[in-house]
Each structure stands twice: as C-alpha cells, then as structure tokens.
Short mmCIF file of C-alpha atoms and ligand atoms in Angstrom, two decimals:
data_model
loop_
_atom_site.label_atom_id
_atom_site.label_comp_id
_atom_site.label_asym_id
_atom_site.label_seq_id
_atom_site.Cartn_x
_atom_site.Cartn_y
_atom_site.Cartn_z
CA MET A 11 109.94 32.40 -29.49
CA ASN A 12 108.46 29.16 -30.79
CA TYR A 13 108.45 26.70 -27.92
CA TYR A 14 106.66 23.95 -29.78
CA ASN A 15 104.88 23.00 -32.95
CA ASP A 16 102.54 20.21 -34.05
CA ASP A 17 105.42 17.70 -34.02
CA THR A 18 106.68 18.45 -30.50
CA PHE A 19 106.48 15.82 -27.78
CA ILE A 20 106.31 16.32 -24.02
CA TYR A 21 106.26 14.01 -21.02
CA TRP A 22 102.90 14.39 -19.30
CA ASN A 23 101.85 12.43 -16.22
CA GLY A 24 103.56 9.20 -17.21
CA GLU A 25 103.11 9.35 -20.96
CA ILE A 26 104.86 10.91 -23.91
CA VAL A 27 102.28 12.89 -25.86
CA LYS A 28 102.10 15.67 -28.42
CA ALA A 29 102.43 19.11 -26.79
CA SER A 30 99.51 20.38 -28.84
CA GLU A 31 97.25 17.64 -27.46
CA ALA A 32 97.89 18.15 -23.73
CA LYS A 33 95.45 20.21 -21.70
CA ILE A 34 95.58 22.03 -18.39
CA ASP A 35 92.62 22.60 -16.08
CA LEU A 36 91.71 26.29 -16.11
CA TYR A 37 90.73 25.95 -12.45
CA SER A 38 94.27 24.82 -11.49
CA GLN A 39 95.56 26.35 -8.25
CA THR A 40 98.89 26.86 -10.01
CA LEU A 41 97.38 29.04 -12.70
CA HIS A 42 95.40 31.20 -10.28
CA TYR A 43 97.82 31.56 -7.37
CA GLY A 44 101.27 30.68 -8.75
CA PHE A 45 101.35 27.60 -6.54
CA GLY A 46 103.57 25.23 -8.49
CA VAL A 47 107.23 24.25 -8.73
CA PHE A 48 109.53 23.85 -11.67
CA GLU A 49 113.09 23.28 -12.83
CA GLY A 50 115.36 24.75 -15.46
CA VAL A 51 117.72 22.11 -16.81
CA ARG A 52 120.01 21.90 -19.84
CA SER A 53 121.30 19.08 -21.96
CA TYR A 54 124.39 19.33 -24.11
CA LYS A 55 125.92 17.48 -27.00
CA THR A 56 129.14 16.28 -25.43
CA ALA A 57 132.59 16.03 -26.98
CA SER A 58 131.91 12.33 -27.64
CA GLY A 59 128.72 13.19 -29.53
CA LYS A 60 126.31 11.91 -26.89
CA THR A 61 123.47 13.91 -25.33
CA LYS A 62 124.02 14.54 -21.63
CA ILE A 63 121.72 16.31 -19.19
CA PHE A 64 124.01 18.38 -16.96
CA LYS A 65 123.66 17.55 -13.25
CA GLU A 66 120.33 15.81 -13.86
CA ASP A 67 120.24 14.22 -10.40
CA GLN A 68 120.63 17.57 -8.64
CA HIS A 69 117.90 19.20 -10.75
CA PHE A 70 115.33 16.46 -10.20
CA GLU A 71 116.24 16.30 -6.52
CA ARG A 72 115.62 20.05 -6.25
CA LEU A 73 112.27 19.63 -8.02
CA LYS A 74 111.25 17.10 -5.38
CA ASN A 75 112.50 19.32 -2.54
CA SER A 76 110.68 22.32 -4.00
CA ALA A 77 107.42 20.31 -4.10
CA HIS A 78 107.92 19.17 -0.51
CA ALA A 79 108.60 22.74 0.59
CA LEU A 80 105.18 23.71 -0.80
CA ASN A 81 103.39 20.64 0.60
CA MET A 82 102.64 19.44 -2.92
CA PRO A 83 102.12 15.68 -3.32
CA TYR A 84 105.14 14.29 -5.16
CA ASN A 85 105.41 10.58 -5.94
CA TRP A 86 107.75 10.57 -8.91
CA VAL A 87 111.12 8.88 -8.92
CA SER A 88 113.97 11.00 -10.28
CA GLU A 89 115.50 8.11 -12.19
CA GLU A 90 112.25 7.58 -14.13
CA LEU A 91 111.82 11.28 -14.85
CA ILE A 92 115.39 11.47 -16.11
CA LYS A 93 114.81 8.47 -18.36
CA ALA A 94 111.62 10.08 -19.64
CA THR A 95 113.48 13.35 -20.31
CA TYR A 96 116.07 11.58 -22.45
CA GLU A 97 113.22 9.97 -24.35
CA VAL A 98 111.50 13.33 -24.95
CA LEU A 99 114.79 14.83 -26.15
CA LYS A 100 115.20 11.95 -28.58
CA LYS A 101 111.62 12.20 -29.85
CA ASN A 102 112.14 15.94 -30.41
CA ASN A 103 115.51 15.39 -32.04
CA LEU A 104 117.22 17.66 -29.53
CA SER A 105 120.70 17.46 -28.08
CA ASP A 106 121.58 21.00 -26.95
CA ALA A 107 118.33 21.82 -25.23
CA TYR A 108 116.61 23.57 -22.39
CA ILE A 109 114.43 21.29 -20.27
CA ARG A 110 111.50 22.54 -18.22
CA PRO A 111 109.84 20.16 -15.75
CA LEU A 112 106.78 21.71 -14.06
CA VAL A 113 104.77 20.23 -11.20
CA TYR A 114 101.31 21.76 -11.00
CA SER A 115 98.17 21.52 -8.93
CA PRO A 116 94.68 20.33 -9.82
CA ALA A 117 91.54 22.48 -9.80
CA ASN A 118 91.38 24.13 -6.40
CA MET A 119 90.25 27.65 -5.76
CA SER A 120 90.75 27.29 -2.01
CA PHE A 121 94.03 27.55 -0.10
CA ASN A 122 93.74 23.96 1.11
CA PRO A 123 96.39 21.38 0.23
CA ASN A 124 95.87 19.02 -2.70
CA LEU A 125 95.74 15.23 -2.80
CA GLN A 126 97.34 15.10 -6.22
CA SER A 127 99.90 16.91 -8.40
CA PHE A 128 100.58 16.74 -12.12
CA ILE A 129 103.85 16.90 -14.01
CA VAL A 130 104.92 17.99 -17.44
CA ILE A 131 108.43 17.97 -18.95
CA GLU A 132 108.92 20.24 -21.94
CA THR A 133 112.06 20.67 -24.03
CA TRP A 134 113.08 23.28 -26.56
CA GLU A 135 116.15 24.78 -28.14
CA MET A 136 117.34 27.86 -26.30
CA GLN A 137 120.34 30.13 -26.65
CA PRO A 138 121.88 31.52 -23.43
CA PHE A 139 118.98 33.21 -21.64
CA LEU A 140 120.70 36.59 -21.21
CA GLY A 141 122.50 36.52 -24.55
CA GLU A 142 126.24 36.29 -25.10
CA LYS A 143 127.18 39.97 -24.91
CA LEU A 144 128.45 41.55 -21.69
CA LEU A 145 125.52 42.87 -19.69
CA ARG A 146 124.56 46.35 -18.61
CA VAL A 147 122.87 45.79 -15.28
CA MET A 148 120.90 48.05 -12.95
CA THR A 149 120.25 47.68 -9.23
CA SER A 150 116.57 46.93 -9.02
CA SER A 151 114.04 48.92 -7.04
CA PHE A 152 112.51 45.52 -6.22
CA GLU A 153 113.91 43.36 -3.40
CA ARG A 154 114.05 39.58 -3.52
CA PRO A 155 111.21 37.87 -1.63
CA ASN A 156 111.73 37.80 2.11
CA PRO A 157 112.54 34.23 3.28
CA LYS A 158 110.13 34.83 6.16
CA GLY A 159 107.34 35.18 3.60
CA PHE A 160 108.28 32.51 1.07
CA LYS A 161 110.14 29.20 0.86
CA ILE A 162 112.80 30.91 -1.19
CA GLU A 163 114.99 27.82 -1.52
CA ALA A 164 112.13 26.31 -3.54
CA LYS A 165 111.87 27.04 -7.24
CA ALA A 166 108.22 28.01 -7.05
CA THR A 167 106.30 29.49 -9.97
CA GLY A 168 104.83 32.36 -7.92
CA HIS A 169 108.26 33.69 -6.97
CA TYR A 170 108.80 34.63 -10.58
CA VAL A 171 106.31 37.49 -10.38
CA ASN A 172 109.13 39.25 -8.52
CA SER A 173 111.65 38.21 -11.21
CA ILE A 174 109.46 39.42 -14.06
CA LEU A 175 108.77 42.78 -12.39
CA ALA A 176 112.49 43.37 -11.82
CA SER A 177 113.53 42.29 -15.29
CA GLN A 178 110.84 44.36 -16.98
CA GLU A 179 111.81 47.42 -14.94
CA ALA A 180 115.45 47.04 -15.99
CA LYS A 181 114.57 46.63 -19.67
CA ALA A 182 112.15 49.58 -19.61
CA LYS A 183 115.04 51.70 -18.33
CA GLY A 184 117.34 50.55 -21.12
CA PHE A 185 119.38 47.99 -19.19
CA ASP A 186 119.85 44.31 -20.05
CA GLU A 187 119.02 42.89 -16.65
CA ALA A 188 118.36 43.66 -12.99
CA LEU A 189 120.32 42.88 -9.85
CA LEU A 190 118.20 42.57 -6.73
CA LYS A 191 119.12 43.13 -3.11
CA ASP A 192 117.73 41.16 -0.18
CA MET A 193 115.52 42.66 2.54
CA ASN A 194 118.64 43.69 4.49
CA GLY A 195 120.11 45.65 1.58
CA PHE A 196 122.79 43.12 0.67
CA ILE A 197 123.31 41.95 -2.91
CA ALA A 198 121.15 38.87 -3.55
CA GLU A 199 120.82 37.73 -7.15
CA ALA A 200 119.46 38.43 -10.61
CA PRO A 201 115.83 37.61 -11.51
CA GLY A 202 116.93 34.21 -12.82
CA ALA A 203 120.62 33.82 -12.00
CA ASN A 204 123.13 34.03 -9.16
CA VAL A 205 125.89 36.63 -9.03
CA PHE A 206 129.64 36.48 -8.39
CA ILE A 207 132.16 39.31 -8.07
CA GLU A 208 135.94 39.32 -8.31
CA THR A 209 138.05 41.56 -6.05
CA ASN A 210 141.84 41.35 -5.76
CA GLY A 211 142.05 37.80 -7.08
CA VAL A 212 139.27 36.46 -4.83
CA VAL A 213 135.82 35.47 -6.07
CA TYR A 214 132.85 36.27 -3.81
CA THR A 215 129.19 35.28 -3.97
CA PRO A 216 126.25 36.00 -1.64
CA GLU A 217 125.90 33.31 1.01
CA CYS A 218 122.80 31.09 1.10
CA GLY A 219 119.80 32.25 3.08
CA ASN A 220 118.26 34.95 0.95
CA ILE A 221 118.87 33.50 -2.53
CA LEU A 222 117.97 30.52 -4.64
CA PRO A 223 121.05 28.33 -4.14
CA GLY A 224 121.76 27.67 -7.79
CA ILE A 225 123.17 24.47 -9.19
CA THR A 226 125.40 26.56 -11.47
CA ARG A 227 126.55 28.56 -8.43
CA ALA A 228 127.65 25.26 -6.84
CA THR A 229 129.38 24.29 -10.10
CA VAL A 230 131.23 27.63 -10.20
CA ILE A 231 132.47 27.00 -6.66
CA GLU A 232 133.68 23.53 -7.73
CA ILE A 233 135.40 25.05 -10.77
CA CYS A 234 137.12 27.66 -8.58
CA ASP A 235 138.38 24.91 -6.28
CA GLY A 236 139.68 23.02 -9.32
CA LEU A 237 141.41 26.11 -10.71
CA ASP A 238 142.82 27.16 -7.31
CA ILE A 239 140.80 30.35 -7.37
CA PRO A 240 139.89 31.40 -3.82
CA VAL A 241 136.11 31.64 -3.42
CA VAL A 242 134.20 33.09 -0.47
CA GLU A 243 130.46 32.95 0.26
CA LYS A 244 129.44 36.00 2.30
CA GLN A 245 127.12 38.98 2.54
CA ILE A 246 128.07 41.47 -0.17
CA SER A 247 127.24 45.16 0.20
CA GLU A 248 126.40 47.54 -2.64
CA ASP A 249 129.75 49.30 -2.07
CA GLU A 250 131.62 46.01 -2.42
CA ILE A 251 130.06 45.21 -5.77
CA HIS A 252 130.57 48.77 -7.03
CA ASN A 253 134.28 48.52 -6.12
CA ALA A 254 134.75 45.00 -7.55
CA ASP A 255 137.17 44.30 -10.42
CA SER A 256 134.59 42.26 -12.32
CA ALA A 257 131.30 40.44 -11.94
CA PHE A 258 129.22 37.79 -13.65
CA PHE A 259 125.83 36.10 -13.49
CA CYS A 260 125.42 32.33 -13.59
CA GLY A 261 122.48 29.99 -14.00
CA THR A 262 121.44 26.97 -15.98
CA ALA A 263 119.63 29.04 -18.60
CA ALA A 264 122.06 31.98 -18.62
CA GLU A 265 125.18 29.79 -18.19
CA ILE A 266 128.01 32.20 -17.29
CA ILE A 267 127.77 35.74 -18.56
CA GLY A 268 130.00 38.70 -17.74
CA ILE A 269 128.66 42.03 -16.51
CA GLU A 270 130.04 45.12 -18.19
CA SER A 271 128.57 47.73 -15.88
CA LEU A 272 126.33 48.17 -12.87
CA ASP A 273 124.19 51.31 -12.75
CA ASN A 274 126.21 52.67 -15.69
CA ILE A 275 129.54 52.31 -13.85
CA SER A 276 131.88 49.94 -15.69
CA PHE A 277 133.78 47.26 -13.82
CA LYS A 278 137.51 47.95 -13.62
CA LYS A 279 138.75 44.89 -15.47
CA HIS A 280 138.26 44.08 -19.11
CA TRP A 281 136.22 40.85 -19.23
CA ASN A 282 139.06 39.14 -21.13
CA ASP A 283 141.39 39.71 -18.14
CA THR A 284 139.02 38.43 -15.46
CA LEU A 285 138.75 35.25 -13.46
CA GLY A 286 135.18 35.15 -14.75
CA ILE A 287 136.25 34.38 -18.31
CA GLN A 288 138.44 31.51 -17.08
CA ILE A 289 135.47 30.13 -15.12
CA GLN A 290 133.19 30.65 -18.14
CA LYS A 291 135.53 28.59 -20.36
CA ALA A 292 135.89 25.86 -17.74
CA TYR A 293 132.08 25.72 -17.40
CA LYS A 294 131.61 25.26 -21.17
CA ASN A 295 134.19 22.49 -21.15
CA LEU A 296 132.58 20.84 -18.16
CA VAL A 297 129.01 20.75 -19.52
CA THR A 298 130.22 19.42 -22.85
CA GLU A 299 132.49 16.93 -21.07
CA LYS A 300 135.64 18.22 -22.71
CA GLU A 301 136.98 18.48 -19.22
CA ASN A 302 135.99 17.24 -15.78
CA ILE A 303 136.52 18.67 -12.32
CA LYS A 304 139.20 16.04 -11.57
CA LYS A 305 141.15 17.09 -14.64
CA LEU A 306 140.87 20.75 -13.62
CA GLN A 307 142.32 19.84 -10.25
CA THR A 308 145.33 18.07 -11.71
CA ALA A 309 145.93 20.58 -14.53
N1 LIG B 415 118.43 32.46 -8.89
C1 LIG B 415 117.20 32.46 -9.43
C2 LIG B 415 116.17 33.38 -8.89
C3 LIG B 415 116.91 31.59 -10.50
O1 LIG B 415 115.68 31.59 -11.05
C4 LIG B 415 117.92 30.74 -11.01
C5 LIG B 415 117.61 29.83 -12.17
N2 LIG B 415 117.10 28.60 -11.71
C6 LIG B 415 119.17 30.78 -10.40
C7 LIG B 415 119.39 31.64 -9.34
C8 LIG B 415 120.27 29.87 -10.87
O2 LIG B 415 119.97 28.55 -10.53
P1 LIG B 415 120.56 27.32 -11.35
O3 LIG B 415 122.02 27.54 -11.45
O4 LIG B 415 120.23 26.15 -10.51
O5 LIG B 415 119.91 27.32 -12.67
#
C-alpha cells in the first residue's frame, strides 16, 4: 500500500507541508509506549459532485475527547482542523478518501505528562478496509482491553496492539477477520469495527461500556430508526450470535460489511435477504448524500 509519494501533502502542526519532508522525534513517547490518539475519518464525493467529510464534527470531537482521556495537551479547534483537512484533500486531489489525524507526544521516555502535543493529518485513497466480499470471521482467543485497565472509549494508538494481534491470529488461521469478546465473555467488537446481529427482525449490537462506541455504529442506529427497523443495544452472548439470522461489521474504514460465517458456521440468512443489506445501501446513500436521515424517515 502506497500511502504517500513525493507529491503528497499533509497538515502538520499548523502548516501544510510535503509528507516526505515532515519528521518525527525518535524519542517520542507515542512511538515507544503507544501513547497517542488518532481518528479514522472518510470523505466522499457526494451526489452533487462536492467533497464532503462524513460526520466531521463528531470525529474531531472524539479526537479531542480521546486526547483529554489520556491527559494529552490539546489546544486545537475542530473547525480549523476540519478546514485544514479540506485543504489537504484539495492539495492531494482527493475526494473519496480516508483521513487519519494523529495526535502524538514529544520526546519523553518517562511516564510523566507532557506540556505539548503535536498533530498530523494524513489523507490517502482507501478501499473498504475489510474488502467488499462477505467475511469469514473467527472468535478471537484475545479479549478486548479491560475498561478498568484502559480508557477504552478513547481511540488510543496503544490499544491497537490488541487489534493487530487478534487480526493477525485470524488471518494466520485462514479467516478474514476476528471477533473479540469482552472480559466477561460477551461479544464486544472486531479489531477495528463494531458488530451488529439480526435475529427475528430485530437488530442487536453490544451496549457501550466495553467497546469503542463507533460513529458508524451510531449512524447505523439512526438508519434503523429511519427505516423502522427495531434496534436494541445489549449484552450479546456467544450463543446469541451463533443463533443469529445474520451479522455485519461497521466502521468508518470498513463501512458496512456482511459476515458470511462465524467459526465456520454460516449465518442462516443469505446476505441479500438481510436487514444488513438494507442498512448497507442506506449507509452508502447517506455518506454520498443521495439520501438523508429525514428522507429515510418519511420514505
Ligand atoms: N471499534 C474499534 C476497535 C475501532 O477501531 C473502530 C474504528 N474506529 C470502530 C469500532 C468503529 O468506529 P467508527 O465507526 O467510529 O469508525
């Protein structure tokens, strides 16, 4: 994957510079201890031809909240970062893009807090993170981080050691992706996406507490409300997911992607007959502004 070349621009601490010219301190606390926060955002070319960052306010708000959760200094204003992101997209000639803001720490080999943070916003073209084919998923031997040990509502760089371990385990065993449980044995989420199941016409998703509360997850709930699909947030057991009619993952990078099987057991419904595919279509229309939530509600 080529993330950048000599002509790529990034936003870096208040300036737009060439990606190849920016430097990071090799003594950064983020690099050594995974003590940083980031976002995963997408922009789309809308039906009217304009470039629109989907739910930009929510993403930059979460970036700020993640930094606060980790006691990282954060003095940026979302509005300015959003403006800068549009500028970077334009400079890079991108419309359908993945956007990666990262807030990182200065040189600090101690565990003491910092007086300063740095920010970079990178953009690149990226297809759906988990592909577009239905997924073969395995229940991971790794659990999601315990909320008593981490600020799990923060999108912190270090948490992704857990994600990478789980994803690599799944791929080494011939699966497409992992599904992780929480420390109580309930279904939690994928390494980089939330999960929904469908059972008897009702859509369920793990309640907040032991998951990253995804912005796409919130969008799916809004879509369900608009489409009159009942949606329930609750603890989901392994048995419940194994007996579900269908299931899907959702996230900014992955968008909405159906799951064919879990631990080699296929879901009962054909993806084309699921509520998931209706939600997937509505999501595509929403991000490209072919449709809005209000329209869904009056349809
Ligand atoms: N869970 C985890 C662990 C993630 O990394 C992501 C991706 N940010 C999600 C869920 C989905 O979050 P969002 O919809 O905000 O992208």
